[in-house]
mmCIF file of C-alpha atoms in Angstrom:
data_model
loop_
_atom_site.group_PDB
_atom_site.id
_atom_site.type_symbol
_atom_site.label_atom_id
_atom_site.label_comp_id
_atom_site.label_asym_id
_atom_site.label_seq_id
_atom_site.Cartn_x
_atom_site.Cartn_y
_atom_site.Cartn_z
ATOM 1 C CA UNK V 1 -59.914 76.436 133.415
ATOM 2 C CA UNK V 2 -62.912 76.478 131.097
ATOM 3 C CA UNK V 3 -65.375 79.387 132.575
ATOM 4 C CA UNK V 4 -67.398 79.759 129.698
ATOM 5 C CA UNK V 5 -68.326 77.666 126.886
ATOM 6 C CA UNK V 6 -70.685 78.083 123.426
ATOM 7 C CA UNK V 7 -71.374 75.187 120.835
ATOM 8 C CA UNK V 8 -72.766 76.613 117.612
ATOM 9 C CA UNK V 9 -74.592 74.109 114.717
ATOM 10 C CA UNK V 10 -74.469 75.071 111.338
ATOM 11 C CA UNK V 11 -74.506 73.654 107.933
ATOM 12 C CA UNK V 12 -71.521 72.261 106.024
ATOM 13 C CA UNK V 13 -70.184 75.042 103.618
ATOM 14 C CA UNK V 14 -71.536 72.672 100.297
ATOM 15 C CA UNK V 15 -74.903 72.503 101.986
ATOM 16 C CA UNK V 16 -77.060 74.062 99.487
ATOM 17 C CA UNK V 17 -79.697 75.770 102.439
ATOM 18 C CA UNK V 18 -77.493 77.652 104.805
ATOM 19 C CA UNK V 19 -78.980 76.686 108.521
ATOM 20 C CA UNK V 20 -78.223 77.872 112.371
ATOM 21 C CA UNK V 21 -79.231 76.065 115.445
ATOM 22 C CA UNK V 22 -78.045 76.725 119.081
ATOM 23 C CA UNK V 23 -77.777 75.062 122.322
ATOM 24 C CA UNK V 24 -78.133 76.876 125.533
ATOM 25 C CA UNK V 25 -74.041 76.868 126.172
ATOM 26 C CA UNK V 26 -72.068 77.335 129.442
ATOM 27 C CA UNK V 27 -72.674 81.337 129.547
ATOM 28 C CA UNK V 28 -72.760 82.794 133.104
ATOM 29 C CA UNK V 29 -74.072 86.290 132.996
ATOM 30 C CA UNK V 30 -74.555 87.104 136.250
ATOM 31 C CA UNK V 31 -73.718 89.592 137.118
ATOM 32 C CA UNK V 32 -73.421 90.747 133.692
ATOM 33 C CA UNK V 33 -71.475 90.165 130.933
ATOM 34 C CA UNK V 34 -70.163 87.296 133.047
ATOM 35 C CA UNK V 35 -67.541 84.946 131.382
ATOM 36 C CA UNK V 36 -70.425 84.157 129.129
ATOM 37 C CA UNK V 37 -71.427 87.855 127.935
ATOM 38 C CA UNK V 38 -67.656 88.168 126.754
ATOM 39 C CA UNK V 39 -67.862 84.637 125.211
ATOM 40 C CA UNK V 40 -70.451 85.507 123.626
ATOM 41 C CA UNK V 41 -69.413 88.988 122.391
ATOM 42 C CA UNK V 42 -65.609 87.486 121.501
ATOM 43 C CA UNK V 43 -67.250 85.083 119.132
ATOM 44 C CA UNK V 44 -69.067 88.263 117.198
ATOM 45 C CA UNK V 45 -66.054 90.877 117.319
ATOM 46 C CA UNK V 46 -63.660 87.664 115.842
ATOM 47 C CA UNK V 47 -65.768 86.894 113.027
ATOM 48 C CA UNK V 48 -67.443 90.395 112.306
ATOM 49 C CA UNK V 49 -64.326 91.401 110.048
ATOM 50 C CA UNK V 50 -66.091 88.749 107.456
ATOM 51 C CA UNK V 51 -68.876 90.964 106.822
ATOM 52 C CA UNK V 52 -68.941 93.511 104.427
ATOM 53 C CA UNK V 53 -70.918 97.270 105.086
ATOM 54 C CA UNK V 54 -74.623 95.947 103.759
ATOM 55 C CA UNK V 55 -73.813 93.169 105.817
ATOM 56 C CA UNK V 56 -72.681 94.321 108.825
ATOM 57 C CA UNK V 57 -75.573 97.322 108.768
ATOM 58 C CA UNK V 58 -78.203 94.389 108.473
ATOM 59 C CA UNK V 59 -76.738 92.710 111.658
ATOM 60 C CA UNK V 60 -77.415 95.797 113.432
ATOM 61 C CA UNK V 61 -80.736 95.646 112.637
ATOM 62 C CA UNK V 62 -80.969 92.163 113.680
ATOM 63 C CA UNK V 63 -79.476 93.325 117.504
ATOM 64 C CA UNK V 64 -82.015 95.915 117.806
ATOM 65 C CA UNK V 65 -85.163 93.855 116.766
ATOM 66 C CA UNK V 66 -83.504 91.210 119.220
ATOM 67 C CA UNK V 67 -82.855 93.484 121.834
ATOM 68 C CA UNK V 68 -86.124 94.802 121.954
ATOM 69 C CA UNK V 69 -87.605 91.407 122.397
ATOM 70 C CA UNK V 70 -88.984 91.526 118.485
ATOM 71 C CA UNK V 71 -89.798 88.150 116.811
ATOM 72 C CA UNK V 72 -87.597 88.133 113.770
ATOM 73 C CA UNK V 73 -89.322 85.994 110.720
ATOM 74 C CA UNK V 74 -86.925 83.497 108.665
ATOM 75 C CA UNK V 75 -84.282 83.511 106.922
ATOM 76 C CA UNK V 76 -82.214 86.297 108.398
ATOM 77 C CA UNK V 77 -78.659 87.519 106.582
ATOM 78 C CA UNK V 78 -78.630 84.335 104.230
ATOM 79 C CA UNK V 79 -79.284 82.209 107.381
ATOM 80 C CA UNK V 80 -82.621 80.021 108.568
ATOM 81 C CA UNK V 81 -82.482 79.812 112.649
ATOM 82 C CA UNK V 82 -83.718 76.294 113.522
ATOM 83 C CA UNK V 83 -84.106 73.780 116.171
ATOM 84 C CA UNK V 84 -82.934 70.731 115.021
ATOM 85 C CA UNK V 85 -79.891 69.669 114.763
ATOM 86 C CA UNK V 86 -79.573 66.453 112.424
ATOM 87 C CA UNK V 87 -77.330 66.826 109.698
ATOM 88 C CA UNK V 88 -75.796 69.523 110.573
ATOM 89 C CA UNK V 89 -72.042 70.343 111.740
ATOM 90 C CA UNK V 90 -70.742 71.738 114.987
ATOM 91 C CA UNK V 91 -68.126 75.027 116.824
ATOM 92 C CA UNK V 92 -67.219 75.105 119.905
ATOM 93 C CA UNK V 93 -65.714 78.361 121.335
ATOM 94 C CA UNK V 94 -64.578 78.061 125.173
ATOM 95 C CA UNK V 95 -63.197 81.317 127.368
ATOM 96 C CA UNK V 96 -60.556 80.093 129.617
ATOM 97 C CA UNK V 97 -58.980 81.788 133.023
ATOM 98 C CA UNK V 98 -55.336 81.323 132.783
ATOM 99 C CA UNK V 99 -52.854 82.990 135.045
ATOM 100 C CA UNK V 100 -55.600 85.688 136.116
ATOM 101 C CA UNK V 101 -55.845 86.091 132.411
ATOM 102 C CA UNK V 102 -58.895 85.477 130.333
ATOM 103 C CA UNK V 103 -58.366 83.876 126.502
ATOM 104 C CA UNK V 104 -60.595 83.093 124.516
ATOM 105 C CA UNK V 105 -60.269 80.064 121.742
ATOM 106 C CA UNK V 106 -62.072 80.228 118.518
ATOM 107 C CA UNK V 107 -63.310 76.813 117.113
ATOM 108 C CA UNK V 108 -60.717 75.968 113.968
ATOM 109 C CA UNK V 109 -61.892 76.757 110.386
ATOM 110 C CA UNK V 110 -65.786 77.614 111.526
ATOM 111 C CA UNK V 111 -67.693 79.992 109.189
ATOM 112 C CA UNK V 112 -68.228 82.648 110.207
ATOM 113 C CA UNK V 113 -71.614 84.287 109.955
ATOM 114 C CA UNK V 114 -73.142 81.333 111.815
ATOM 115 C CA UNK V 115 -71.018 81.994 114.688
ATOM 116 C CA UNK V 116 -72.541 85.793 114.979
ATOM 117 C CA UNK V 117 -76.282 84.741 114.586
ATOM 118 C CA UNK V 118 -75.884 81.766 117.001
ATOM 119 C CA UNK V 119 -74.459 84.788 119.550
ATOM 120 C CA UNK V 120 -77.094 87.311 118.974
ATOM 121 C CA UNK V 121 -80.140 84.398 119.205
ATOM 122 C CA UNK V 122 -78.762 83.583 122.213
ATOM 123 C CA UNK V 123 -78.729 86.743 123.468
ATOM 124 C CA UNK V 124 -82.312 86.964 122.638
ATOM 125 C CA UNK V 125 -83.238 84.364 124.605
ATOM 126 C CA UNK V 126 -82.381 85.831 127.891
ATOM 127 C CA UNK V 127 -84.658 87.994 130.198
ATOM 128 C CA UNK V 128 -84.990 91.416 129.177
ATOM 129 C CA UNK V 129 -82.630 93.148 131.302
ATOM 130 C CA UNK V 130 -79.789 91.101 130.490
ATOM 131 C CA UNK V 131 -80.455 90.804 126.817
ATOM 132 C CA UNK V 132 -80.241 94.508 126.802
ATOM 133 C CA UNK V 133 -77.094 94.815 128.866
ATOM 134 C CA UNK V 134 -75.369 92.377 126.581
ATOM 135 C CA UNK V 135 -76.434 93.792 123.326
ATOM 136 C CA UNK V 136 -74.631 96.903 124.500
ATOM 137 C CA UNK V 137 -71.739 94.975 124.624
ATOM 138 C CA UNK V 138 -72.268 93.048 121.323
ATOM 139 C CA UNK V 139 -73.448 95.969 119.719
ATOM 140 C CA UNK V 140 -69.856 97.305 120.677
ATOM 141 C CA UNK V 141 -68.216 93.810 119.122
ATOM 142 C CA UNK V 142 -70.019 94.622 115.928
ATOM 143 C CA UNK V 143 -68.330 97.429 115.501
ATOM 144 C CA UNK V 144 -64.423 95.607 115.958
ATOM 145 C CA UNK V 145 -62.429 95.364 112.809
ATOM 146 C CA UNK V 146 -59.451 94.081 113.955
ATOM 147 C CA UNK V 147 -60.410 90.405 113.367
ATOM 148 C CA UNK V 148 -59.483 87.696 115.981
ATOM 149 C CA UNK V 149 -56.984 88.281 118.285
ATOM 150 C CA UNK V 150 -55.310 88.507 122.062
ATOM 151 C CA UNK V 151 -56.400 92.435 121.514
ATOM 152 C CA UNK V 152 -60.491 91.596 120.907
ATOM 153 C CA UNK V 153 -61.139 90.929 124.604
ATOM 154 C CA UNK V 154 -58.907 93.630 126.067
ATOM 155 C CA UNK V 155 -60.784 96.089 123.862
ATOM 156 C CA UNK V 156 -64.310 94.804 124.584
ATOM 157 C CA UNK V 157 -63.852 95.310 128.159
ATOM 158 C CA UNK V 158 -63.103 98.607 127.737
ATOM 159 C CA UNK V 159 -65.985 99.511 125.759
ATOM 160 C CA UNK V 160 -67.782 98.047 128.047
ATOM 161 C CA UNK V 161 -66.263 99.174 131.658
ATOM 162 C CA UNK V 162 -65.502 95.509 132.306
ATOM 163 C CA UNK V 163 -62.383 95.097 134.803
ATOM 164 C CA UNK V 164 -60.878 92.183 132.788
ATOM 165 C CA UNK V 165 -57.950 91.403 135.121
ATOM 166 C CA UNK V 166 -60.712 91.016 138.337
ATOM 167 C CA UNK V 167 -63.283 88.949 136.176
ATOM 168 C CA UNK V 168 -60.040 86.896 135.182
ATOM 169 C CA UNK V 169 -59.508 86.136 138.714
ATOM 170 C CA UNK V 170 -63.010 85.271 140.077
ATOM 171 C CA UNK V 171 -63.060 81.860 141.336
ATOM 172 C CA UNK V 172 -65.503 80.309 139.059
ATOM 173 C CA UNK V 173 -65.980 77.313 141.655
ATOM 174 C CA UNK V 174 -66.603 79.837 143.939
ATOM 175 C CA UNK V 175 -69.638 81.244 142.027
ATOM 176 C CA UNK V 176 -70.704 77.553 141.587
ATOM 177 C CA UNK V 177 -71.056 76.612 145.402
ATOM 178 C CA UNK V 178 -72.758 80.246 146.077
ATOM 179 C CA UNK V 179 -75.434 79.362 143.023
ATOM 180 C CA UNK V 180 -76.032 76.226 144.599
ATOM 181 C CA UNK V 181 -76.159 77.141 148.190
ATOM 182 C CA UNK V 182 -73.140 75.534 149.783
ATOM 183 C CA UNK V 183 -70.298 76.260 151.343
ATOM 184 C CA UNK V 184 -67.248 77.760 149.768
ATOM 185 C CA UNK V 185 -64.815 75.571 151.227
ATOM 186 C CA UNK V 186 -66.859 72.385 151.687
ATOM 187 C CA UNK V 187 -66.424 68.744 149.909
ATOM 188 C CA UNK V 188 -69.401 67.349 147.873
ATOM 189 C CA UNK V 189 -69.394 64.114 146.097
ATOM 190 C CA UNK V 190 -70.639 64.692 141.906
ATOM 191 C CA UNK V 191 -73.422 62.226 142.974
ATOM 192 C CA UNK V 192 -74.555 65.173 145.846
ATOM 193 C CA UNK V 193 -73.993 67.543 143.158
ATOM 194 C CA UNK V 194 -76.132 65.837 140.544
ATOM 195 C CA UNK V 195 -78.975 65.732 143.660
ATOM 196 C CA UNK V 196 -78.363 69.029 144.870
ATOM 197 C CA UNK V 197 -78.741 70.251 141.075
ATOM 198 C CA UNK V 198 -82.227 68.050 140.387
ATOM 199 C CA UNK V 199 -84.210 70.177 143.486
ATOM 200 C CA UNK V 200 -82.694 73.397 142.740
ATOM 201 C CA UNK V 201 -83.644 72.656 138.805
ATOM 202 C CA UNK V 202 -87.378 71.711 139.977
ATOM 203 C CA UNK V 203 -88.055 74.549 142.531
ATOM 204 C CA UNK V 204 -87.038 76.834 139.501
ATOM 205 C CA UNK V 205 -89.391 75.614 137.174
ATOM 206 C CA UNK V 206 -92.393 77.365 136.769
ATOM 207 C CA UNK V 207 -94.560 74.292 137.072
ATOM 208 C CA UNK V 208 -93.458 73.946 140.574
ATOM 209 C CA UNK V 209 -93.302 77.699 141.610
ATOM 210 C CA UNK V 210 -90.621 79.150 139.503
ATOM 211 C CA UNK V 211 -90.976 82.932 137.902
ATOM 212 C CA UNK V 212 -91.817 82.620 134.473
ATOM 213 C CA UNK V 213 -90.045 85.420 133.592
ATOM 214 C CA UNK V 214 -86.797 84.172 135.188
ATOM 215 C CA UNK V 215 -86.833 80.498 135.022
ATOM 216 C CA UNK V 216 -84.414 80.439 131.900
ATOM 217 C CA UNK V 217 -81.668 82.314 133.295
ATOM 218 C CA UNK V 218 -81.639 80.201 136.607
ATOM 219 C CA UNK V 219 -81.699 77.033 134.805
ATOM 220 C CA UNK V 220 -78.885 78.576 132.471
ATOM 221 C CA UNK V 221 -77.125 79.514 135.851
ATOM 222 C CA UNK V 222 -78.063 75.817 137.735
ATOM 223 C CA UNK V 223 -76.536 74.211 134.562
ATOM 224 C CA UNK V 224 -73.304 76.589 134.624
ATOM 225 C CA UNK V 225 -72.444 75.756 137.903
ATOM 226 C CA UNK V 226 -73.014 72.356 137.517
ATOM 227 C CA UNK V 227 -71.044 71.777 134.972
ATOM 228 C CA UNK V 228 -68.156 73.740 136.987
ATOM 229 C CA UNK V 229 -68.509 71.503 139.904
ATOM 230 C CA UNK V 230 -68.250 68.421 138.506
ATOM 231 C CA UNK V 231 -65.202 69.467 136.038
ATOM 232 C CA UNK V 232 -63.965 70.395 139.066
ATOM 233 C CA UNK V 233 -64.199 67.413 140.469
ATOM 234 C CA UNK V 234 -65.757 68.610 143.859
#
């Protein structure tokens, strides 16, 4: 099962301008790291092998000014973070529960210092407390240079205190039903789910009474568990 899930746009490797974008991801991180905060800090300790010392210092810096909720002017580590996505090519990394075991899969043949930025950004998007709980953790990642691997998770949670095998066995639909209010046990159709989702979406919105400083995250959490429940098939 698919618990947490990051697309990451970046340029083809001829592309003369090298170019980032994001998308907000399947990434639950609540509590935190979530599925999502180990997604997310996978992706970085997989790839960070790639970088050498100058490198690898400068991404540092980037986590910090990131962390601290800095705005962090263009281009950063040979990179230009942008918005729009035409023309440019796409990696999808997905963390999957399996047998009360977590693994995560690594897009095929993805560069990889997009893949780290894309992480970090969207880290830096997320309210302040958990943007600095899972820069801890990525700051951690950074540090990995054993390169991709069944060991990178395993190692992660223990830098982290994370009880991997009791995160592995959460019952992500579980979460889902609780985010949305419903019963554990009870049958929705995807068409209740798809109603259920559009009044939880606009009472979180701060144009109809929604905390500005917490309206991302619970549309980043509505859209997680949506997109549980109806792979689900609920």
């Amino acid at each position: 099962m698919i618990v947490a899930e990051f697309e990451v746009w970046h340029s083809r490797p001829v592309a003369p301008t090298r170019r980032v974008a994001i998308s907000g991801g399947h990434l639950p991180v609540d509590p935190t790291p979530g599925y999502g905060g180990l997604l997310l800090a996978g992706i970085v300790a997989s790839y960070v092998e790639c970088l050498d010392d100058d490198l690898r210092d400068d991404l540092y810096s980037l986590i910090t000014e990131l962390e601290n909720g800095h705005r962090v002017p263009q281009p950063v580590l040979r990179h230009r973070l942008q918005v729009d996505r035409v023309g440019l090519s796409s990696s999808t990394h997905r963390l999957r529960a399996t047998d009360d075991q977590l693994v995560l899969e690594l897009a095929k043949a993805a560069p990889p210092m997009p893949q780290i930025l894309a992480c970090v950004y969207r880290i830096g998007q997320m309210q302040t407390e958990i943007r600095r709980s899972l820069m801890t953790i990525v700051r951690s990642a950074a540090a990995w240079s054993g390169g991709p691997g069944p060991e990178v998770l395993p190692w992660l949670a223990g830098a982290a205190a994370i009880d991997l095998p009791r995160l592995a066995s959460v019952d992500p639909q579980a979460w889902a039903m609780d985010v949305f209010g419903l019963e554990p046990e009870g049958q929705v159709s995807k068409r209740s789910i798809q109603r259920r989702f559009r009044t939880l979406l606009r009472e979180a919105h701060p144009d109809h009474g929604g905390k500005h400083d917490t309206a991302a995250e619970a549309i980043d959490r509505l859209n997680a568990a949506r997109t549980i429940l109806l792979a689900e098939g609920a």
